[in-house]
PDB file of C-alpha atoms in Angstrom:
ATOM      1  CA  MET A 675     -10.287  20.014  15.484  1.00 43.00           C
ATOM      2  CA  ASN A 676      -8.726  16.669  16.384  1.00 49.00           C
ATOM      3  CA  GLN A 677      -8.228  14.527  13.270  1.00 52.00           C
ATOM      4  CA  PRO A 678      -7.298  10.840  13.675  1.00 51.00           C
ATOM      5  CA  GLY A 679      -3.859  10.088  12.295  1.00 54.00           C
ATOM      6  CA  GLN A 680      -2.589  13.625  12.936  1.00 69.00           C
ATOM      7  CA  SER A 681       0.021  14.316  15.598  1.00 79.00           C
ATOM      8  CA  GLN A 682      -0.111  16.899  18.337  1.00 85.00           C
ATOM      9  CA  GLU A 683       2.986  18.171  20.115  1.00 89.00           C
ATOM     10  CA  PHE A 684       3.270  19.697  23.568  1.00 91.00           C
ATOM     11  CA  LEU A 685       6.042  21.223  25.658  1.00 92.00           C
ATOM     12  CA  VAL A 686       6.075  20.190  29.326  1.00 91.00           C
ATOM     13  CA  ASP A 687       5.992  23.217  31.650  1.00 90.00           C
ATOM     14  CA  GLU A 688       6.368  23.569  35.425  1.00 87.00           C
ATOM     15  CA  GLN A 689       2.690  22.810  36.071  1.00 84.00           C
ATOM     16  CA  ASP A 690       3.095  19.340  34.580  1.00 88.00           C
ATOM     17  CA  GLU A 691       6.442  18.517  36.190  1.00 89.00           C
ATOM     18  CA  ALA A 692       6.472  14.847  37.339  1.00 90.00           C
ATOM     19  CA  SER A 693       3.071  14.092  35.766  1.00 90.00           C
ATOM     20  CA  ARG A 694       2.555  10.642  34.318  1.00 93.00           C
ATOM     21  CA  LEU A 695       2.501  10.626  30.523  1.00 94.00           C
ATOM     22  CA  ASP A 696      -1.045   9.232  30.292  1.00 91.00           C
ATOM     23  CA  SER A 697      -2.375  11.788  32.771  1.00 91.00           C
ATOM     24  CA  PHE A 698      -0.656  14.578  30.851  1.00 91.00           C
ATOM     25  CA  LEU A 699      -2.260  13.492  27.570  1.00 90.00           C
ATOM     26  CA  VAL A 700      -5.736  13.155  29.111  1.00 86.00           C
ATOM     27  CA  LYS A 701      -5.389  16.715  30.402  1.00 86.00           C
ATOM     28  CA  HIS A 702      -4.254  18.225  27.100  1.00 84.00           C
ATOM     29  CA  ILE A 703      -6.283  16.275  24.494  1.00 81.00           C
ATOM     30  CA  ASP A 704     -10.050  16.640  24.306  1.00 71.00           C
ATOM     31  CA  GLY A 705     -12.441  13.885  23.320  1.00 63.00           C
ATOM     32  CA  TYR A 706     -10.343  10.867  24.301  1.00 71.00           C
ATOM     33  CA  SER A 707     -10.837   8.793  27.429  1.00 73.00           C
ATOM     34  CA  ARG A 708      -7.937   7.720  29.627  1.00 81.00           C
ATOM     35  CA  ALA A 709      -8.460   4.109  28.517  1.00 81.00           C
ATOM     36  CA  ARG A 710      -8.224   4.986  24.796  1.00 80.00           C
ATOM     37  CA  ILE A 711      -5.146   7.116  25.349  1.00 87.00           C
ATOM     38  CA  GLN A 712      -3.495   4.346  27.374  1.00 88.00           C
ATOM     39  CA  ARG A 713      -4.195   1.827  24.604  1.00 85.00           C
ATOM     40  CA  ALA A 714      -2.738   4.217  22.023  1.00 86.00           C
ATOM     41  CA  VAL A 715       0.386   4.830  24.139  1.00 90.00           C
ATOM     42  CA  GLY A 716       0.765   1.072  24.509  1.00 89.00           C
ATOM     43  CA  LYS A 717       0.835   0.801  20.705  1.00 87.00           C
ATOM     44  CA  GLY A 718       3.741   3.249  20.456  1.00 89.00           C
ATOM     45  CA  MET A 719       1.709   6.306  19.443  1.00 89.00           C
ATOM     46  CA  ALA A 720       3.322   8.616  22.038  1.00 91.00           C
ATOM     47  CA  LYS A 721       6.902   9.868  21.983  1.00 93.00           C
ATOM     48  CA  VAL A 722       8.821  11.967  24.483  1.00 93.00           C
ATOM     49  CA  ASP A 723      11.830  13.732  22.981  1.00 94.00           C
ATOM     50  CA  ASP A 724      11.402  11.474  19.904  1.00 90.00           C
ATOM     51  CA  LEU A 725      11.547   8.250  21.930  1.00 92.00           C
ATOM     52  CA  VAL A 726       8.557   5.914  22.278  1.00 92.00           C
ATOM     53  CA  ALA A 727       7.368   6.196  25.873  1.00 92.00           C
ATOM     54  CA  LYS A 728       5.208   4.276  28.354  1.00 93.00           C
ATOM     55  CA  CYS A 729       2.145   5.536  30.218  1.00 92.00           C
ATOM     56  CA  SER A 730       3.993   5.516  33.543  1.00 92.00           C
ATOM     57  CA  LEU A 731       6.806   7.810  32.408  1.00 94.00           C
ATOM     58  CA  ARG A 732       7.210  10.844  34.698  1.00 94.00           C
ATOM     59  CA  LEU A 733       7.673  13.991  32.667  1.00 93.00           C
ATOM     60  CA  LYS A 734      10.286  16.708  33.125  1.00 93.00           C
ATOM     61  CA  VAL A 735      10.109  20.410  32.347  1.00 92.00           C
ATOM     62  CA  GLY A 736      11.188  21.173  28.789  1.00 92.00           C
ATOM     63  CA  GLN A 737      10.466  17.720  27.340  1.00 93.00           C
ATOM     64  CA  ARG A 738       8.558  17.516  24.035  1.00 93.00           C
ATOM     65  CA  VAL A 739       5.585  15.165  23.931  1.00 94.00           C
ATOM     66  CA  ARG A 740       4.244  14.064  20.545  1.00 92.00           C
ATOM     67  CA  PHE A 741       1.046  12.019  20.339  1.00 90.00           C
ATOM     68  CA  GLU A 742      -0.590  10.502  17.264  1.00 87.00           C
ATOM     69  CA  LEU A 743      -4.336  10.711  17.645  1.00 76.00           C
ATOM     70  CA  PRO A 744      -5.930   7.243  17.575  1.00 71.00           C
ATOM     71  CA  PRO A 745      -8.696   6.266  15.140  1.00 64.00           C
ATOM     72  CA  PRO A 746     -12.348   6.969  15.908  1.00 56.00           C
ATOM     73  CA  ALA A 747     -13.922   4.873  18.632  1.00 52.00           C
ATOM     74  CA  THR A 748     -16.497   3.551  16.183  1.00 52.00           C
ATOM     75  CA  ASP A 749     -15.741   0.245  14.501  1.00 55.00           C
ATOM     76  CA  GLN A 750     -17.564   1.326  11.351  1.00 62.00           C
ATOM     77  CA  GLN A 751     -15.934   2.766   8.252  1.00 67.00           C
ATOM     78  CA  ILE A 752     -16.757   6.479   7.895  1.00 78.00           C
ATOM     79  CA  PRO A 753     -17.883   7.214   4.291  1.00 86.00           C
ATOM     80  CA  GLU A 754     -16.040   9.926   2.373  1.00 88.00           C
ATOM     81  CA  ASN A 755     -16.981  11.503  -0.952  1.00 92.00           C
ATOM     82  CA  ILE A 756     -13.838  10.507  -2.859  1.00 93.00           C
ATOM     83  CA  ALA A 757     -13.990  10.073  -6.629  1.00 94.00           C
ATOM     84  CA  LEU A 758     -13.616   6.513  -7.897  1.00 96.00           C
ATOM     85  CA  ASP A 759     -12.662   5.177 -11.334  1.00 96.00           C
ATOM     86  CA  ILE A 760     -15.209   2.357 -11.611  1.00 96.00           C
ATOM     87  CA  VAL A 761     -14.202  -0.144 -14.288  1.00 97.00           C
ATOM     88  CA  HIS A 762     -17.219  -2.430 -13.790  1.00 97.00           C
ATOM     89  CA  GLU A 763     -20.224  -2.732 -11.503  1.00 96.00           C
ATOM     90  CA  ASP A 764     -23.103  -5.192 -11.217  1.00 96.00           C
ATOM     91  CA  ASP A 765     -25.276  -6.449  -8.352  1.00 96.00           C
ATOM     92  CA  HIS A 766     -22.520  -8.688  -7.001  1.00 97.00           C
ATOM     93  CA  ILE A 767     -19.131  -7.092  -7.601  1.00 98.00           C
ATOM     94  CA  ALA A 768     -17.445  -3.846  -8.488  1.00 97.00           C
ATOM     95  CA  VAL A 769     -14.029  -3.357 -10.075  1.00 98.00           C
ATOM     96  CA  ILE A 770     -12.058  -0.215  -9.305  1.00 97.00           C
ATOM     97  CA  ASN A 771      -8.997   1.291 -10.956  1.00 97.00           C
ATOM     98  CA  LYS A 772      -7.267   2.349  -7.728  1.00 97.00           C
ATOM     99  CA  PRO A 773      -5.054   5.426  -7.899  1.00 95.00           C
ATOM    100  CA  ALA A 774      -1.597   5.532  -6.384  1.00 93.00           C
ATOM    101  CA  ASN A 775      -1.173   7.010  -2.908  1.00 90.00           C
ATOM    102  CA  MET A 776      -4.459   5.529  -1.695  1.00 93.00           C
ATOM    103  CA  VAL A 777      -4.490   3.072   1.197  1.00 89.00           C
ATOM    104  CA  VAL A 778      -7.037   0.292   0.746  1.00 90.00           C
ATOM    105  CA  HIS A 779      -8.321   0.182   4.330  1.00 79.00           C
ATOM    106  CA  PRO A 780      -7.695   2.127   7.566  1.00 69.00           C
ATOM    107  CA  ALA A 781      -4.372   1.538   9.288  1.00 66.00           C
ATOM    108  CA  LYS A 782      -2.033   3.386  11.600  1.00 60.00           C
ATOM    109  CA  GLY A 783      -1.386   6.822  10.147  1.00 59.00           C
ATOM    110  CA  HIS A 784      -4.078   6.399   7.480  1.00 59.00           C
ATOM    111  CA  TRP A 785      -7.498   6.677   9.071  1.00 65.00           C
ATOM    112  CA  SER A 786      -9.088   8.711   6.285  1.00 75.00           C
ATOM    113  CA  GLY A 787      -8.846   8.987   2.499  1.00 84.00           C
ATOM    114  CA  THR A 788      -8.936   5.206   2.099  1.00 91.00           C
ATOM    115  CA  LEU A 789     -10.514   3.117  -0.630  1.00 94.00           C
ATOM    116  CA  THR A 790     -12.999   1.657   1.876  1.00 92.00           C
ATOM    117  CA  ALA A 791     -14.079   5.173   2.859  1.00 90.00           C
ATOM    118  CA  ALA A 792     -14.794   5.923  -0.799  1.00 93.00           C
ATOM    119  CA  LEU A 793     -16.547   2.588  -1.334  1.00 95.00           C
ATOM    120  CA  SER A 794     -18.789   3.158   1.690  1.00 91.00           C
ATOM    121  CA  PHE A 795     -19.913   6.463   0.193  1.00 92.00           C
ATOM    122  CA  HIS A 796     -20.503   5.297  -3.393  1.00 93.00           C
ATOM    123  CA  PHE A 797     -22.135   1.869  -2.918  1.00 93.00           C
ATOM    124  CA  ARG A 798     -25.346   1.106  -1.039  1.00 87.00           C
ATOM    125  CA  THR A 799     -24.286  -2.418  -0.138  1.00 92.00           C
ATOM    126  CA  LEU A 800     -20.899  -4.012   0.447  1.00 94.00           C
ATOM    127  CA  SER A 801     -19.899  -7.378   1.858  1.00 93.00           C
ATOM    128  CA  SER A 802     -19.296  -7.596   5.597  1.00 89.00           C
ATOM    129  CA  LEU A 803     -17.043 -10.662   5.689  1.00 88.00           C
ATOM    130  CA  GLY A 804     -13.879  -8.581   5.786  1.00 84.00           C
ATOM    131  CA  GLY A 805     -14.955  -6.808   8.970  1.00 81.00           C
ATOM    132  CA  ALA A 806     -16.523  -3.458   9.781  1.00 76.00           C
ATOM    133  CA  THR A 807     -13.504  -1.399   8.707  1.00 78.00           C
ATOM    134  CA  ARG A 808     -12.949  -3.350   5.470  1.00 86.00           C
ATOM    135  CA  PRO A 809     -16.342  -3.430   3.743  1.00 90.00           C
ATOM    136  CA  GLY A 810     -16.163  -5.134   0.354  1.00 93.00           C
ATOM    137  CA  ILE A 811     -12.430  -5.798   0.520  1.00 93.00           C
ATOM    138  CA  VAL A 812     -11.406  -9.236  -0.771  1.00 94.00           C
ATOM    139  CA  HIS A 813      -7.752  -8.512  -1.586  1.00 94.00           C
ATOM    140  CA  ARG A 814      -5.499  -5.476  -1.449  1.00 91.00           C
ATOM    141  CA  LEU A 815      -2.904  -3.446  -3.312  1.00 94.00           C
ATOM    142  CA  ASP A 816      -0.011  -1.543  -1.762  1.00 93.00           C
ATOM    143  CA  ARG A 817      -0.697   2.158  -1.225  1.00 92.00           C
ATOM    144  CA  ASP A 818       1.525   3.263  -4.126  1.00 95.00           C
ATOM    145  CA  THR A 819       0.513   0.476  -6.509  1.00 97.00           C
ATOM    146  CA  SER A 820      -2.200   1.561  -8.921  1.00 97.00           C
ATOM    147  CA  GLY A 821      -4.627  -0.545 -10.861  1.00 98.00           C
ATOM    148  CA  VAL A 822      -7.482  -2.999 -10.844  1.00 98.00           C
ATOM    149  CA  ILE A 823      -8.933  -4.209  -7.538  1.00 97.00           C
ATOM    150  CA  LEU A 824     -12.025  -6.338  -6.919  1.00 97.00           C
ATOM    151  CA  VAL A 825     -14.794  -5.356  -4.514  1.00 97.00           C
ATOM    152  CA  ALA A 826     -17.507  -7.700  -3.227  1.00 97.00           C
ATOM    153  CA  LYS A 827     -20.970  -6.179  -2.846  1.00 96.00           C
ATOM    154  CA  THR A 828     -22.515  -9.205  -1.120  1.00 95.00           C
ATOM    155  CA  ASP A 829     -21.272 -11.751   1.389  1.00 95.00           C
ATOM    156  CA  GLN A 830     -21.959 -14.544  -1.105  1.00 95.00           C
ATOM    157  CA  ALA A 831     -19.812 -12.851  -3.742  1.00 96.00           C
ATOM    158  CA  HIS A 832     -17.086 -12.248  -1.156  1.00 96.00           C
ATOM    159  CA  ALA A 833     -17.036 -15.922  -0.152  1.00 95.00           C
ATOM    160  CA  SER A 834     -16.792 -17.020  -3.793  1.00 96.00           C
ATOM    161  CA  LEU A 835     -13.956 -14.603  -4.596  1.00 96.00           C
ATOM    162  CA  ALA A 836     -12.079 -15.436  -1.403  1.00 94.00           C
ATOM    163  CA  SER A 837     -12.292 -19.129  -2.305  1.00 95.00           C
ATOM    164  CA  GLN A 838     -10.862 -18.413  -5.762  1.00 96.00           C
ATOM    165  CA  PHE A 839      -7.942 -16.504  -4.252  1.00 95.00           C
ATOM    166  CA  GLU A 840      -7.323 -19.340  -1.797  1.00 93.00           C
ATOM    167  CA  LYS A 841      -7.360 -21.927  -4.597  1.00 94.00           C
ATOM    168  CA  ARG A 842      -5.133 -19.641  -6.732  1.00 94.00           C
ATOM    169  CA  THR A 843      -7.508 -19.668  -9.674  1.00 97.00           C
ATOM    170  CA  VAL A 844      -7.569 -15.864  -9.923  1.00 97.00           C
ATOM    171  CA  GLY A 845      -5.453 -14.616 -12.797  1.00 97.00           C
ATOM    172  CA  LYS A 846      -3.443 -11.502 -11.952  1.00 97.00           C
ATOM    173  CA  GLU A 847      -1.203  -9.515 -14.267  1.00 98.00           C
ATOM    174  CA  TYR A 848       0.936  -6.516 -13.305  1.00 98.00           C
ATOM    175  CA  LEU A 849       3.040  -4.185 -15.411  1.00 98.00           C
ATOM    176  CA  ALA A 850       6.268  -2.807 -13.972  1.00 98.00           C
ATOM    177  CA  ILE A 851       9.118  -0.598 -15.125  1.00 98.00           C
ATOM    178  CA  VAL A 852      12.356  -2.036 -13.776  1.00 98.00           C
ATOM    179  CA  SER A 853      15.967  -0.942 -13.774  1.00 96.00           C
ATOM    180  CA  PRO A 854      17.891  -2.654 -15.210  1.00 97.00           C
ATOM    181  CA  SER A 855      16.031  -5.051 -17.487  1.00 97.00           C
ATOM    182  CA  PRO A 856      16.268  -8.779 -16.626  1.00 97.00           C
ATOM    183  CA  ASP A 857      18.794 -10.866 -18.564  1.00 96.00           C
ATOM    184  CA  ARG A 858      16.198 -13.547 -19.334  1.00 97.00           C
ATOM    185  CA  ASP A 859      13.193 -12.927 -21.542  1.00 98.00           C
ATOM    186  CA  ARG A 860      10.952 -14.806 -19.105  1.00 97.00           C
ATOM    187  CA  ASP A 861      11.365 -16.839 -15.946  1.00 98.00           C
ATOM    188  CA  MET A 862       9.656 -18.084 -12.803  1.00 98.00           C
ATOM    189  CA  ILE A 863      10.958 -16.640  -9.534  1.00 98.00           C
ATOM    190  CA  ASP A 864      10.273 -19.249  -6.884  1.00 98.00           C
ATOM    191  CA  LYS A 865      11.651 -17.898  -3.593  1.00 97.00           C
ATOM    192  CA  PRO A 866       9.940 -17.837  -0.177  1.00 97.00           C
ATOM    193  CA  ILE A 867       9.173 -14.463   1.367  1.00 97.00           C
ATOM    194  CA  GLY A 868       9.154 -13.595   5.052  1.00 95.00           C
ATOM    195  CA  ASP A 869       9.755 -10.775   7.466  1.00 94.00           C
ATOM    196  CA  HIS A 870      12.827  -8.613   6.921  1.00 94.00           C
ATOM    197  CA  PRO A 871      15.419  -9.289   9.637  1.00 92.00           C
ATOM    198  CA  TYR A 872      15.978  -5.604  10.466  1.00 91.00           C
ATOM    199  CA  GLN A 873      13.301  -3.384   8.904  1.00 91.00           C
ATOM    200  CA  ARG A 874       9.734  -3.964  10.015  1.00 86.00           C
ATOM    201  CA  GLU A 875       8.135  -2.276   7.002  1.00 90.00           C
ATOM    202  CA  LYS A 876       9.993  -4.491   4.505  1.00 94.00           C
ATOM    203  CA  LYS A 877       9.805  -8.123   3.423  1.00 96.00           C
ATOM    204  CA  ALA A 878      12.713 -10.290   2.303  1.00 96.00           C
ATOM    205  CA  ILE A 879      13.652 -13.614   0.765  1.00 97.00           C
ATOM    206  CA  ARG A 880      13.833 -15.919   3.807  1.00 95.00           C
ATOM    207  CA  ILE A 881      14.759 -19.589   3.557  1.00 92.00           C
ATOM    208  CA  ASP A 882      13.497 -21.860   6.353  1.00 89.00           C
ATOM    209  CA  HIS A 883      12.452 -18.953   8.557  1.00 91.00           C
ATOM    210  CA  LYS A 884       9.335 -19.176  10.722  1.00 90.00           C
ATOM    211  CA  SER A 885       7.801 -16.211   8.868  1.00 92.00           C
ATOM    212  CA  SER A 886       8.624 -17.420   5.347  1.00 93.00           C
ATOM    213  CA  ARG A 887       5.877 -18.495   2.948  1.00 95.00           C
ATOM    214  CA  ILE A 888       6.084 -19.975  -0.532  1.00 96.00           C
ATOM    215  CA  ALA A 889       6.041 -17.254  -3.192  1.00 97.00           C
ATOM    216  CA  GLN A 890       6.059 -17.612  -6.973  1.00 97.00           C
ATOM    217  CA  THR A 891       6.131 -14.896  -9.632  1.00 98.00           C
ATOM    218  CA  PHE A 892       6.317 -15.480 -13.380  1.00 98.00           C
ATOM    219  CA  TYR A 893       7.671 -12.545 -15.364  1.00 98.00           C
ATOM    220  CA  GLU A 894       8.109 -11.758 -19.047  1.00 98.00           C
ATOM    221  CA  VAL A 895      10.020  -8.864 -20.593  1.00 98.00           C
ATOM    222  CA  ILE A 896       7.761  -6.832 -22.871  1.00 98.00           C
ATOM    223  CA  GLU A 897      10.307  -4.225 -23.966  1.00 97.00           C
ATOM    224  CA  ARG A 898      13.969  -3.530 -23.302  1.00 97.00           C
ATOM    225  CA  TYR A 899      15.593  -0.105 -23.121  1.00 97.00           C
ATOM    226  CA  ARG A 900      19.080   1.055 -22.171  1.00 96.00           C
ATOM    227  CA  GLY A 901      19.148   0.525 -18.435  1.00 96.00           C
ATOM    228  CA  PHE A 902      15.414  -0.102 -18.104  1.00 97.00           C
ATOM    229  CA  GLY A 903      12.752  -2.629 -18.987  1.00 98.00           C
ATOM    230  CA  LEU A 904       8.984  -3.005 -19.098  1.00 98.00           C
ATOM    231  CA  VAL A 905       7.950  -6.372 -17.660  1.00 98.00           C
ATOM    232  CA  LYS A 906       4.714  -8.263 -17.209  1.00 98.00           C
ATOM    233  CA  CYS A 907       4.397 -10.117 -13.896  1.00 98.00           C
ATOM    234  CA  GLN A 908       1.937 -12.864 -13.033  1.00 98.00           C
ATOM    235  CA  PRO A 909       2.096 -13.714  -9.314  1.00 97.00           C
ATOM    236  CA  ARG A 910       0.980 -17.249  -8.549  1.00 96.00           C
ATOM    237  CA  THR A 911       0.800 -16.474  -4.820  1.00 95.00           C
ATOM    238  CA  GLY A 912      -0.206 -13.321  -2.983  1.00 92.00           C
ATOM    239  CA  ARG A 913       2.474 -12.390  -0.450  1.00 94.00           C
ATOM    240  CA  THR A 914       2.942  -8.841   0.809  1.00 94.00           C
ATOM    241  CA  HIS A 915       5.282  -6.901  -1.530  1.00 97.00           C
ATOM    242  CA  GLN A 916       5.792 -10.125  -3.516  1.00 97.00           C
ATOM    243  CA  ILE A 917       6.529  -8.688  -6.965  1.00 98.00           C
ATOM    244  CA  ARG A 918       8.668  -5.909  -5.517  1.00 98.00           C
ATOM    245  CA  VAL A 919      10.752  -8.310  -3.412  1.00 98.00           C
ATOM    246  CA  HIS A 920      11.149 -10.872  -6.201  1.00 98.00           C
ATOM    247  CA  LEU A 921      12.228  -8.352  -8.833  1.00 98.00           C
ATOM    248  CA  ALA A 922      14.680  -6.754  -6.413  1.00 98.00           C
ATOM    249  CA  HIS A 923      16.022 -10.226  -5.636  1.00 98.00           C
ATOM    250  CA  ILE A 924      17.023 -10.828  -9.270  1.00 98.00           C
ATOM    251  CA  GLY A 925      18.704  -7.419  -9.395  1.00 97.00           C
ATOM    252  CA  CYS A 926      15.928  -5.634 -11.313  1.00 98.00           C
ATOM    253  CA  PRO A 927      13.954  -3.621  -8.744  1.00 98.00           C
ATOM    254  CA  VAL A 928      10.818  -1.729  -9.660  1.00 98.00           C
ATOM    255  CA  LEU A 929      11.673   1.837 -10.615  1.00 98.00           C
ATOM    256  CA  CYS A 930      11.117   4.383  -7.818  1.00 97.00           C
ATOM    257  CA  ASP A 931      10.437   1.685  -5.237  1.00 97.00           C
ATOM    258  CA  ARG A 932      11.409   3.549  -2.075  1.00 94.00           C
ATOM    259  CA  LEU A 933      11.847   0.373  -0.026  1.00 95.00           C
ATOM    260  CA  TYR A 934      13.609  -1.905  -2.483  1.00 96.00           C
ATOM    261  CA  SER A 935      15.335   0.201  -5.145  1.00 94.00           C
ATOM    262  CA  GLY A 936      16.995   3.016  -3.220  1.00 86.00           C
ATOM    263  CA  ARG A 937      15.303   5.647  -5.398  1.00 89.00           C
ATOM    264  CA  SER A 938      11.962   7.333  -4.777  1.00 91.00           C
ATOM    265  CA  ARG A 939      11.539   9.694  -7.765  1.00 92.00           C
ATOM    266  CA  VAL A 940      12.690  10.250 -11.342  1.00 93.00           C
ATOM    267  CA  SER A 941      12.698  13.231 -13.690  1.00 92.00           C
ATOM    268  CA  VAL A 942      13.215  13.608 -17.429  1.00 91.00           C
ATOM    269  CA  ALA A 943      16.887  14.343 -16.736  1.00 89.00           C
ATOM    270  CA  ASP A 944      17.360  10.883 -15.230  1.00 90.00           C
ATOM    271  CA  PHE A 945      16.738   9.473 -18.713  1.00 89.00           C
ATOM    272  CA  SER A 946      18.122  12.200 -20.953  1.00 86.00           C
ATOM    273  CA  GLY A 947      21.216  12.997 -18.899  1.00 82.00           C
ATOM    274  CA  LYS A 948      20.639  16.700 -19.571  1.00 81.00           C
ATOM    275  CA  ARG A 949      20.051  18.827 -16.505  1.00 78.00           C
ATOM    276  CA  GLY A 950      19.471  22.479 -15.805  1.00 67.00           C
ATOM    277  CA  SER A 951      16.260  23.341 -17.654  1.00 71.00           C
ATOM    278  CA  SER A 952      12.855  23.288 -16.011  1.00 68.00           C
ATOM    279  CA  ASP A 953      11.655  20.718 -18.554  1.00 68.00           C
ATOM    280  CA  ALA A 954      14.560  18.374 -17.791  1.00 66.00           C
ATOM    281  CA  GLU A 955      14.003  18.600 -14.041  1.00 75.00           C
ATOM    282  CA  GLN A 956      10.266  17.949 -14.331  1.00 84.00           C
ATOM    283  CA  LEU A 957       9.310  15.116 -11.993  1.00 90.00           C
ATOM    284  CA  LEU A 958       7.703  12.183 -13.751  1.00 95.00           C
ATOM    285  CA  LEU A 959       7.234   9.598 -11.038  1.00 95.00           C
ATOM    286  CA  GLU A 960       7.240   9.683  -7.239  1.00 95.00           C
ATOM    287  CA  ARG A 961       6.063   6.150  -6.453  1.00 96.00           C
ATOM    288  CA  GLN A 962       6.892   2.618  -7.510  1.00 97.00           C
ATOM    289  CA  ALA A 963       6.245   1.985 -11.202  1.00 98.00           C
ATOM    290  CA  LEU A 964       3.950  -0.965 -10.544  1.00 98.00           C
ATOM    291  CA  HIS A 965       0.426  -1.255 -11.925  1.00 98.00           C
ATOM    292  CA  ALA A 966      -2.181  -4.000 -11.498  1.00 98.00           C
ATOM    293  CA  HIS A 967      -3.146  -4.220 -15.164  1.00 98.00           C
ATOM    294  CA  ARG A 968      -5.499  -7.191 -15.424  1.00 98.00           C
ATOM    295  CA  ILE A 969      -7.484  -9.574 -13.221  1.00 98.00           C
ATOM    296  CA  GLU A 970      -9.424 -12.682 -14.278  1.00 98.00           C
ATOM    297  CA  ILE A 971     -12.057 -14.463 -12.177  1.00 98.00           C
ATOM    298  CA  ASP A 972     -15.068 -16.743 -12.321  1.00 98.00           C
ATOM    299  CA  HIS A 973     -18.048 -14.454 -11.789  1.00 98.00           C
ATOM    300  CA  PRO A 974     -19.421 -15.327  -8.324  1.00 96.00           C
ATOM    301  CA  GLU A 975     -23.019 -15.466  -9.571  1.00 95.00           C
ATOM    302  CA  THR A 976     -22.851 -16.815 -13.147  1.00 96.00           C
ATOM    303  CA  GLY A 977     -19.580 -18.767 -13.013  1.00 97.00           C
ATOM    304  CA  GLU A 978     -18.558 -17.182 -16.310  1.00 97.00           C
ATOM    305  CA  ARG A 979     -14.820 -16.614 -16.709  1.00 98.00           C
ATOM    306  CA  ILE A 980     -14.351 -12.862 -17.078  1.00 98.00           C
ATOM    307  CA  HIS A 981     -11.485 -10.406 -16.946  1.00 98.00           C
ATOM    308  CA  PHE A 982     -11.030  -6.703 -16.316  1.00 98.00           C
ATOM    309  CA  THR A 983      -8.204  -4.354 -17.198  1.00 98.00           C
ATOM    310  CA  ALA A 984      -7.124  -0.949 -15.947  1.00 96.00           C
ATOM    311  CA  PRO A 985      -5.128   1.375 -18.206  1.00 95.00           C
ATOM    312  CA  LEU A 986      -1.781   2.647 -17.024  1.00 95.00           C
ATOM    313  CA  HIS A 987      -1.939   5.778 -14.920  1.00 96.00           C
ATOM    314  CA  PRO A 988      -0.575   9.038 -16.394  1.00 95.00           C
ATOM    315  CA  ASP A 989       2.602   9.088 -14.279  1.00 96.00           C
ATOM    316  CA  ILE A 990       3.737   5.665 -15.500  1.00 97.00           C
ATOM    317  CA  GLU A 991       2.683   6.525 -19.064  1.00 96.00           C
ATOM    318  CA  ALA A 992       4.767   9.719 -18.949  1.00 96.00           C
ATOM    319  CA  THR A 993       7.743   7.814 -17.555  1.00 97.00           C
ATOM    320  CA  LEU A 994       7.523   5.216 -20.312  1.00 97.00           C
ATOM    321  CA  HIS A 995       7.321   7.969 -22.915  1.00 96.00           C
ATOM    322  CA  ALA A 996      10.497   9.582 -21.556  1.00 95.00           C
ATOM    323  CA  ILE A 997      12.290   6.220 -21.503  1.00 96.00           C
ATOM    324  CA  CYS A 998      11.248   5.507 -25.102  1.00 95.00           C
ATOM    325  CA  GLU A 999      12.428   8.946 -26.181  1.00 94.00           C
ATOM    326  CA  HIS A1000      15.824   8.881 -24.484  1.00 93.00           C
ATOM    327  CA  ARG A1001      16.665   5.216 -23.840  1.00 93.00           C
ATOM    328  CA  ALA A1002      15.330   3.329 -26.865  1.00 86.00           C
TER     329      ALA A1002
END
């Protein structure tokens, strides 16, 4: 069965010699019109011998064609029965403790298993202001960042929360394990963030670049260890990858941040220095050690100032325990 986001691979034989790429894909993939396939190819979702190709490419015998199936034609989010850790729920908002490795809303390569798919299954009503594929979504967290995220159940609540984010009256607090620990006990990082000059998936500190936007992050060291630190971060703005970019900029990247730290996993041995046993090689963390710990808002209906917290997830807790044991 064709599943959006999956890739299919074909080998060109003599019958398809000199066929156009789009015609070839229409012939070999069921359930997709020529127009949808052409749009997908135009977005770089087809490769021939590992190179992104155009619809008009004439194929040769022996070439390998790989095609990433586009998302469903419907513009509605498809509900999925995915368990949610609901921190709070009332008639206007919900607060979720998002797990790591969950994308907030559908995007290329992630058409299913998203937070919005789970929300659409669990809640009868969600705001529509974010669009059909983003029901209830007011703000977002990176896929591998865990923690507290707000959900609007009505359009009125969504508008109120969006206004608070725009006016920067929402209080946000993240916890991060960094390596090494910052020299200063606390500081404000005030550096603009823009597109990375070479890597599309990354952001970077960019001064006076057309893509750069003001970005401010206040941090405070909670605990220091040999080679590591636990820090509290309070972003005053909401740029993509902001905390990760800012901490990397001061030489203290978030632990296991694949994009900005050069390391994607840690085991007990990385802290103890003792290798060889199965216990020492046990993996503790395979994603960035960043957790959205607390959020504070004015309730969109009552105006009361309220806050919500999400406890650290087990992988970060286990990593902290190992650091305390071997690096205190």
